[in-house]
Amino acid sequence: MEPWEAPVRLLPLPLPPVHGEVFGWYLHRRAAANNVTAGQLAKTLTPFKNAQVGKRTDTLWRWTPMVLPRLATLTGLTPETLRMLLPAIARVEARATGEVVRYRRHLYIACSHCMHRRGITGPVLAHRPADFQLCRRHGIWVDGNRHYRVGHLPELVTAEHRHRRIARRFPDTMEAATKEAQHLVRSWLLNKKQPHLLSRWNDRLAQLPPKEAIYGNIIRRRVDEREYIATYPEFVTLLGILADPAWRALREPGRRTNLSQHRRTIDAVYTEAEHRLNVPTLREKLRSHAFSNDPLFRWTDSLGRSLMLVTTPDDYDALRDESHQH
């Protein structure tokens, strides 16, 4: 009788998975607690003779839906609970029925303080929603390989609340808008042409701890990890504009839209961004050619009409003043 044909029973230590945990990580963690190997457990779950499960294994391409009832017996958990906690299980079942399940690509190390409360002493690799950045209970930033303590920066916690609301409100545009908003704040940070924002970001950077827990052998380090944390509130603010279909529609004028109307659109976008970011202006270089290279200008001018829009100093004045005349 093959291992996957033999009856299974509840393990002595049937550890439950962490929400979103990578399947291979969970299997190794549970195997270690019960003094067996992950390979031995894998062979009891699926008719795949050479089943090799690494810690980061999560696609389970050759596995079958029979894994679910057998895993439920081993863990003492219901199939519904396992589907909810382990994304890999849901994908195995979806492939069998032809259903499309989107693969989560956001991996993170779960908050160590939360894990200690559950009796887990080692790191846990799991999937996270794109709008989950920090552990609110302990004030730990979890989006990266360094778990910075940011509880003393309440604007980060507030920003994550807004991030989740935006994700629920605009699910269809979130992926594109996230890339655009990240590009915006990253450009402004590097080109140093938004002094009001730069001062705010430098103050926030100075308040981040210099060293924190590092999981470099598990999560790849972002070169801009600290900068991403410092700019996160402004990123979320811009995301609220860029993900909104009403604002996205304005940046795609028809071919017959006149330049005066397009100028008013650009002015409206800048005015809205300045209001939400609570800065006096984002148009420091209004009368220079550099303004047409500003990332927010480029986002608004998606058809590349900037050369027609700002070719003379008078055009810059019109861009600034025209909205006040209407």
GROMACS .gro file of C-alpha atoms in nm:
model
  326
    1MET     CA    1   0.000   0.000   0.000
    2GLU     CA    2   0.131   0.342  -0.097
    3PRO     CA    3   0.165   0.613   0.172
    4TRP     CA    4  -0.117   0.821   0.017
    5GLU     CA    5  -0.348   0.516   0.025
    6ALA     CA    6  -0.295   0.437   0.392
    7PRO     CA    7  -0.535   0.580   0.651
    8VAL     CA    8  -0.416   0.901   0.814
    9ARG     CA    9  -0.463   1.012   1.171
   10LEU     CA   10  -0.432   1.329   1.371
   11LEU     CA   11  -0.070   1.426   1.437
   12PRO     CA   12   0.045   1.454   1.801
   13LEU     CA   13   0.106   1.827   1.748
   14PRO     CA   14  -0.138   1.938   1.476
   15LEU     CA   15  -0.022   2.299   1.450
   16PRO     CA   16  -0.271   2.522   1.266
   17PRO     CA   17  -0.137   2.732   0.977
   18VAL     CA   18  -0.099   3.108   0.996
   19HIS     CA   19  -0.340   3.295   0.771
   20GLY     CA   20  -0.194   3.303   0.419
   21GLU     CA   21   0.106   3.085   0.510
   22VAL     CA   22   0.313   2.941   0.226
   23PHE     CA   23   0.228   2.570   0.202
   24GLY     CA   24   0.586   2.442   0.204
   25TRP     CA   25   0.670   2.662   0.501
   26TYR     CA   26   0.373   2.523   0.694
   27LEU     CA   27   0.454   2.163   0.605
   28HIS     CA   28   0.816   2.201   0.722
   29ARG     CA   29   0.708   2.376   1.042
   30ARG     CA   30   0.456   2.106   1.124
   31ALA     CA   31   0.697   1.824   1.034
   32ALA     CA   32   0.967   1.965   1.264
   33ALA     CA   33   0.721   1.985   1.553
   34ASN     CA   34   0.630   1.618   1.506
   35ASN     CA   35   0.985   1.486   1.446
   36VAL     CA   36   0.922   1.375   1.087
   37THR     CA   37   1.035   1.514   0.753
   38ALA     CA   38   0.831   1.733   0.522
   39GLY     CA   39   0.879   1.471   0.249
   40GLN     CA   40   0.719   1.203   0.466
   41LEU     CA   41   0.417   1.421   0.526
   42ALA     CA   42   0.393   1.512   0.158
   43LYS     CA   43   0.384   1.145   0.055
   44THR     CA   44   0.084   1.084   0.280
   45LEU     CA   45  -0.105   1.370   0.114
   46THR     CA   46  -0.064   1.321  -0.261
   47PRO     CA   47  -0.001   1.037  -0.512
   48PHE     CA   48   0.326   1.192  -0.624
   49LYS     CA   49   0.600   0.939  -0.548
   50ASN     CA   50   0.891   1.182  -0.556
   51ALA     CA   51   0.714   1.465  -0.377
   52GLN     CA   52   0.982   1.713  -0.273
   53VAL     CA   53   0.850   2.009  -0.079
   54GLY     CA   54   1.087   2.297  -0.013
   55LYS     CA   55   1.005   2.565   0.238
   56ARG     CA   56   0.897   2.805  -0.038
   57THR     CA   57   0.694   2.546  -0.234
   58ASP     CA   58   0.348   2.688  -0.291
   59THR     CA   59   0.226   2.616  -0.646
   60LEU     CA   60   0.171   2.238  -0.599
   61TRP     CA   61   0.126   2.191  -0.974
   62ARG     CA   62   0.112   1.809  -0.965
   63TRP     CA   63  -0.098   1.781  -0.651
   64THR     CA   64  -0.464   1.673  -0.658
   65PRO     CA   65  -0.770   1.778  -0.454
   66MET     CA   66  -0.736   1.462  -0.242
   67VAL     CA   67  -0.483   1.661  -0.039
   68LEU     CA   68  -0.761   1.854   0.135
   69PRO     CA   69  -0.948   1.578   0.325
   70ARG     CA   70  -0.623   1.406   0.422
   71LEU     CA   71  -0.470   1.733   0.542
   72ALA     CA   72  -0.788   1.803   0.737
   73THR     CA   73  -0.749   1.470   0.917
   74LEU     CA   74  -0.380   1.534   0.993
   75THR     CA   75  -0.447   1.879   1.135
   76GLY     CA   76  -0.789   1.835   1.292
   77LEU     CA   77  -0.912   2.141   1.100
   78THR     CA   78  -1.214   2.158   0.871
   79PRO     CA   79  -1.163   2.177   0.492
   80GLU     CA   80  -1.325   2.522   0.495
   81THR     CA   81  -1.068   2.648   0.747
   82LEU     CA   82  -0.777   2.508   0.544
   83ARG     CA   83  -0.907   2.672   0.225
   84MET     CA   84  -0.923   3.004   0.404
   85LEU     CA   85  -0.579   2.980   0.568
   86LEU     CA   86  -0.371   2.817   0.291
   87PRO     CA   87  -0.392   2.984  -0.054
   88ALA     CA   88  -0.214   2.684  -0.213
   89ILE     CA   89  -0.503   2.452  -0.122
   90ALA     CA   90  -0.758   2.681  -0.283
   91ARG     CA   91  -0.548   2.689  -0.602
   92VAL     CA   92  -0.520   2.308  -0.617
   93GLU     CA   93  -0.898   2.277  -0.602
   94ALA     CA   94  -0.948   2.560  -0.850
   95ARG     CA   95  -0.725   2.392  -1.110
   96ALA     CA   96  -0.931   2.075  -1.082
   97THR     CA   97  -1.254   2.263  -1.158
   98GLY     CA   98  -1.111   2.507  -1.412
   99GLU     CA   99  -1.178   2.803  -1.186
  100VAL     CA  100  -0.929   3.090  -1.204
  101VAL     CA  101  -0.771   3.185  -0.872
  102ARG     CA  102  -0.535   3.479  -0.876
  103TYR     CA  103  -0.193   3.402  -0.730
  104ARG     CA  104  -0.080   3.636  -0.456
  105ARG     CA  105   0.271   3.763  -0.513
  106HIS     CA  106   0.318   3.963  -0.193
  107LEU     CA  107   0.523   3.757   0.051
  108TYR     CA  108   0.608   3.875   0.400
  109ILE     CA  109   0.738   3.755   0.734
  110ALA     CA  110   0.457   3.756   0.989
  111CYS     CA  111   0.501   3.981   1.293
  112SER     CA  112   0.723   3.793   1.541
  113HIS     CA  113   0.531   3.934   1.839
  114CYS     CA  114   0.202   3.799   1.701
  115MET     CA  115   0.368   3.462   1.639
  116HIS     CA  116   0.505   3.447   1.994
  117ARG     CA  117   0.150   3.494   2.123
  118ARG     CA  118   0.062   3.176   1.932
  119GLY     CA  119   0.366   2.986   2.059
  120ILE     CA  120   0.560   3.012   1.731
  121THR     CA  121   0.922   3.111   1.786
  122GLY     CA  122   1.059   3.098   1.430
  123PRO     CA  123   0.981   3.320   1.130
  124VAL     CA  124   0.670   3.243   0.924
  125LEU     CA  125   0.657   3.315   0.549
  126ALA     CA  126   0.309   3.402   0.426
  127HIS     CA  127   0.114   3.583   0.156
  128ARG     CA  128  -0.035   3.922   0.234
  129PRO     CA  129  -0.284   4.152   0.062
  130ALA     CA  130  -0.120   4.441  -0.124
  131ASP     CA  131  -0.270   4.688   0.123
  132PHE     CA  132  -0.132   4.514   0.435
  133GLN     CA  133   0.188   4.692   0.537
  134LEU     CA  134   0.215   4.683   0.916
  135CYS     CA  135   0.101   4.501   1.228
  136ARG     CA  136  -0.129   4.748   1.400
  137ARG     CA  137  -0.124   4.564   1.733
  138HIS     CA  138   0.254   4.596   1.772
  139GLY     CA  139   0.338   4.883   1.537
  140ILE     CA  140   0.573   4.667   1.327
  141TRP     CA  141   0.629   4.736   0.955
  142VAL     CA  142   0.615   4.395   0.785
  143ASP     CA  143   0.650   4.486   0.415
  144GLY     CA  144   1.020   4.412   0.379
  145ASN     CA  145   1.301   4.205   0.525
  146ARG     CA  146   1.352   4.447   0.815
  147HIS     CA  147   1.073   4.477   1.070
  148TYR     CA  148   1.096   4.842   1.172
  149ARG     CA  149   0.904   4.965   1.474
  150VAL     CA  150   0.685   5.247   1.346
  151GLY     CA  151   0.419   5.271   1.615
  152HIS     CA  152   0.549   5.619   1.708
  153LEU     CA  153   0.453   5.742   1.359
  154PRO     CA  154   0.070   5.751   1.370
  155GLU     CA  155   0.047   5.883   1.014
  156LEU     CA  156   0.165   5.541   0.890
  157VAL     CA  157  -0.115   5.362   1.074
  158THR     CA  158  -0.370   5.612   0.945
  159ALA     CA  159  -0.235   5.572   0.592
  160GLU     CA  160  -0.276   5.196   0.603
  161HIS     CA  161  -0.641   5.237   0.709
  162ARG     CA  162  -0.692   5.459   0.404
  163HIS     CA  163  -0.499   5.215   0.184
  164ARG     CA  164  -0.742   4.936   0.271
  165ARG     CA  165  -1.045   5.156   0.206
  166ILE     CA  166  -0.905   5.254  -0.134
  167ALA     CA  167  -0.837   4.889  -0.221
  168ARG     CA  168  -1.197   4.795  -0.139
  169ARG     CA  169  -1.338   5.092  -0.329
  170PHE     CA  170  -1.131   5.069  -0.648
  171PRO     CA  171  -1.025   4.703  -0.692
  172ASP     CA  172  -1.013   4.720  -1.073
  173THR     CA  173  -0.762   5.005  -1.093
  174MET     CA  174  -0.548   4.925  -0.787
  175GLU     CA  175  -0.267   4.740  -0.961
  176ALA     CA  176  -0.201   5.007  -1.224
  177ALA     CA  177  -0.254   5.297  -0.983
  178THR     CA  178  -0.017   5.143  -0.727
  179LYS     CA  179   0.268   5.133  -0.980
  180GLU     CA  180   0.194   5.490  -1.088
  181ALA     CA  181   0.177   5.627  -0.733
  182GLN     CA  182   0.501   5.451  -0.638
  183HIS     CA  183   0.670   5.602  -0.944
  184LEU     CA  184   0.542   5.948  -0.850
  185VAL     CA  185   0.669   5.955  -0.493
  186ARG     CA  186   0.995   5.782  -0.588
  187SER     CA  187   1.060   6.042  -0.860
  188TRP     CA  188   0.984   6.333  -0.629
  189LEU     CA  189   1.210   6.186  -0.362
  190LEU     CA  190   1.505   6.139  -0.597
  191ASN     CA  191   1.481   6.461  -0.799
  192LYS     CA  192   1.434   6.670  -0.482
  193LYS     CA  193   1.211   6.919  -0.664
  194GLN     CA  194   0.924   6.910  -0.414
  195PRO     CA  195   1.077   7.080  -0.107
  196HIS     CA  196   0.759   7.068   0.102
  197LEU     CA  197   0.735   6.691   0.066
  198LEU     CA  198   1.110   6.636   0.090
  199SER     CA  199   1.124   6.808   0.428
  200ARG     CA  200   0.841   6.588   0.554
  201TRP     CA  201   1.010   6.271   0.429
  202ASN     CA  202   1.348   6.359   0.576
  203ASP     CA  203   1.187   6.419   0.915
  204ARG     CA  204   1.019   6.080   0.897
  205LEU     CA  205   1.340   5.905   0.790
  206ALA     CA  206   1.520   6.053   1.088
  207GLN     CA  207   1.261   5.896   1.320
  208LEU     CA  208   1.300   5.542   1.185
  209PRO     CA  209   1.514   5.311   1.401
  210PRO     CA  210   1.859   5.249   1.247
  211LYS     CA  211   1.844   4.871   1.298
  212GLU     CA  212   1.568   4.618   1.338
  213ALA     CA  213   1.508   4.244   1.298
  214ILE     CA  214   1.647   4.129   0.961
  215TYR     CA  215   1.517   3.835   0.755
  216GLY     CA  216   1.756   3.874   0.464
  217ASN     CA  217   1.780   3.501   0.395
  218ILE     CA  218   1.400   3.477   0.352
  219ILE     CA  219   1.277   3.803   0.199
  220ARG     CA  220   1.476   3.990  -0.063
  221ARG     CA  221   1.579   4.331   0.062
  222ARG     CA  222   1.440   4.642  -0.106
  223VAL     CA  223   1.715   4.895  -0.166
  224ASP     CA  224   1.467   5.172  -0.089
  225GLU     CA  225   1.299   5.008   0.211
  226ARG     CA  226   1.341   5.299   0.451
  227GLU     CA  227   1.246   5.551   0.182
  228TYR     CA  228   0.933   5.353   0.099
  229ILE     CA  229   0.824   5.366   0.464
  230ALA     CA  230   0.896   5.740   0.485
  231THR     CA  231   0.691   5.818   0.174
  232TYR     CA  232   0.408   5.573   0.244
  233PRO     CA  233   0.144   5.824   0.368
  234GLU     CA  234   0.192   6.043   0.059
  235PHE     CA  235   0.189   5.735  -0.164
  236VAL     CA  236  -0.152   5.639  -0.023
  237THR     CA  237  -0.281   5.994  -0.066
  238LEU     CA  238  -0.184   5.996  -0.433
  239LEU     CA  239  -0.320   5.644  -0.475
  240GLY     CA  240  -0.662   5.776  -0.373
  241ILE     CA  241  -0.653   6.006  -0.676
  242LEU     CA  242  -0.483   5.780  -0.927
  243ALA     CA  243  -0.707   5.480  -0.853
  244ASP     CA  244  -1.028   5.682  -0.881
  245PRO     CA  245  -1.189   5.613  -1.223
  246ALA     CA  246  -1.324   5.969  -1.229
  247TRP     CA  247  -0.972   6.116  -1.219
  248ARG     CA  248  -0.832   5.851  -1.451
  249ALA     CA  249  -1.096   5.941  -1.709
  250LEU     CA  250  -0.981   6.304  -1.707
  251ARG     CA  251  -0.627   6.210  -1.810
  252GLU     CA  252  -0.748   6.051  -2.132
  253PRO     CA  253  -0.902   6.338  -2.329
  254GLY     CA  254  -1.051   6.275  -2.670
  255ARG     CA  255  -0.866   6.377  -2.983
  256ARG     CA  256  -1.091   6.680  -3.023
  257THR     CA  257  -1.042   6.809  -2.669
  258ASN     CA  258  -0.898   7.159  -2.698
  259LEU     CA  259  -0.580   7.260  -2.519
  260SER     CA  260  -0.761   7.506  -2.294
  261GLN     CA  261  -0.973   7.225  -2.152
  262HIS     CA  262  -0.664   7.009  -2.114
  263ARG     CA  263  -0.489   7.289  -1.924
  264ARG     CA  264  -0.784   7.308  -1.686
  265THR     CA  265  -0.764   6.932  -1.633
  266ILE     CA  266  -0.395   6.952  -1.541
  267ASP     CA  267  -0.463   7.242  -1.308
  268ALA     CA  268  -0.748   7.050  -1.143
  269VAL     CA  269  -0.527   6.744  -1.084
  270TYR     CA  270  -0.251   6.954  -0.927
  271THR     CA  271  -0.498   7.148  -0.715
  272GLU     CA  272  -0.654   6.826  -0.586
  273ALA     CA  273  -0.314   6.670  -0.512
  274GLU     CA  274  -0.197   6.983  -0.329
  275HIS     CA  275  -0.515   6.985  -0.122
  276ARG     CA  276  -0.495   6.617  -0.026
  277LEU     CA  277  -0.121   6.628   0.043
  278ASN     CA  278  -0.166   6.949   0.245
  279VAL     CA  279   0.120   7.134   0.074
  280PRO     CA  280   0.117   7.496  -0.052
  281THR     CA  281   0.215   7.394  -0.405
  282LEU     CA  282   0.349   7.114  -0.621
  283ARG     CA  283   0.429   7.359  -0.901
  284GLU     CA  284   0.760   7.501  -0.783
  285LYS     CA  285   0.912   7.505  -1.136
  286LEU     CA  286   0.601   7.622  -1.316
  287ARG     CA  287   0.781   7.860  -1.554
  288SER     CA  288   1.061   7.621  -1.643
  289HIS     CA  289   1.077   7.336  -1.891
  290ALA     CA  290   1.130   7.102  -1.594
  291PHE     CA  291   0.762   7.138  -1.504
  292SER     CA  292   0.657   6.944  -1.813
  293ASN     CA  293   0.883   6.661  -1.692
  294ASP     CA  294   0.721   6.649  -1.349
  295PRO     CA  295   0.584   6.294  -1.295
  296LEU     CA  296   0.236   6.418  -1.201
  297PHE     CA  297   0.227   6.634  -1.516
  298ARG     CA  298   0.333   6.331  -1.720
  299TRP     CA  299   0.063   6.117  -1.557
  300THR     CA  300  -0.205   6.375  -1.639
  301ASP     CA  301  -0.071   6.434  -1.991
  302SER     CA  302  -0.101   6.070  -2.091
  303LEU     CA  303  -0.126   6.150  -2.463
  304GLY     CA  304   0.207   6.333  -2.464
  305ARG     CA  305   0.067   6.675  -2.553
  306SER     CA  306   0.304   6.860  -2.319
  307LEU     CA  307   0.506   7.018  -2.600
  308MET     CA  308   0.190   7.181  -2.732
  309LEU     CA  309   0.078   7.281  -2.385
  310VAL     CA  310   0.384   7.460  -2.251
  311THR     CA  311   0.593   7.610  -2.525
  312THR     CA  312   0.609   7.971  -2.402
  313PRO     CA  313   0.614   8.148  -2.064
  314ASP     CA  314   0.260   8.264  -2.134
  315ASP     CA  315   0.149   7.903  -2.146
  316TYR     CA  316   0.284   7.845  -1.796
  317ASP     CA  317   0.092   8.149  -1.673
  318ALA     CA  318  -0.221   8.021  -1.843
  319LEU     CA  319  -0.181   7.681  -1.680
  320ARG     CA  320  -0.162   7.850  -1.343
  321ASP     CA  321  -0.429   8.119  -1.387
  322GLU     CA  322  -0.685   7.979  -1.626
  323SER     CA  323  -0.877   7.783  -1.365
  324HIS     CA  324  -0.929   8.101  -1.161
  325GLN     CA  325  -1.104   8.265  -1.455
  326HIS     CA  326  -1.370   7.995  -1.487
   0.00000   0.00000   0.00000
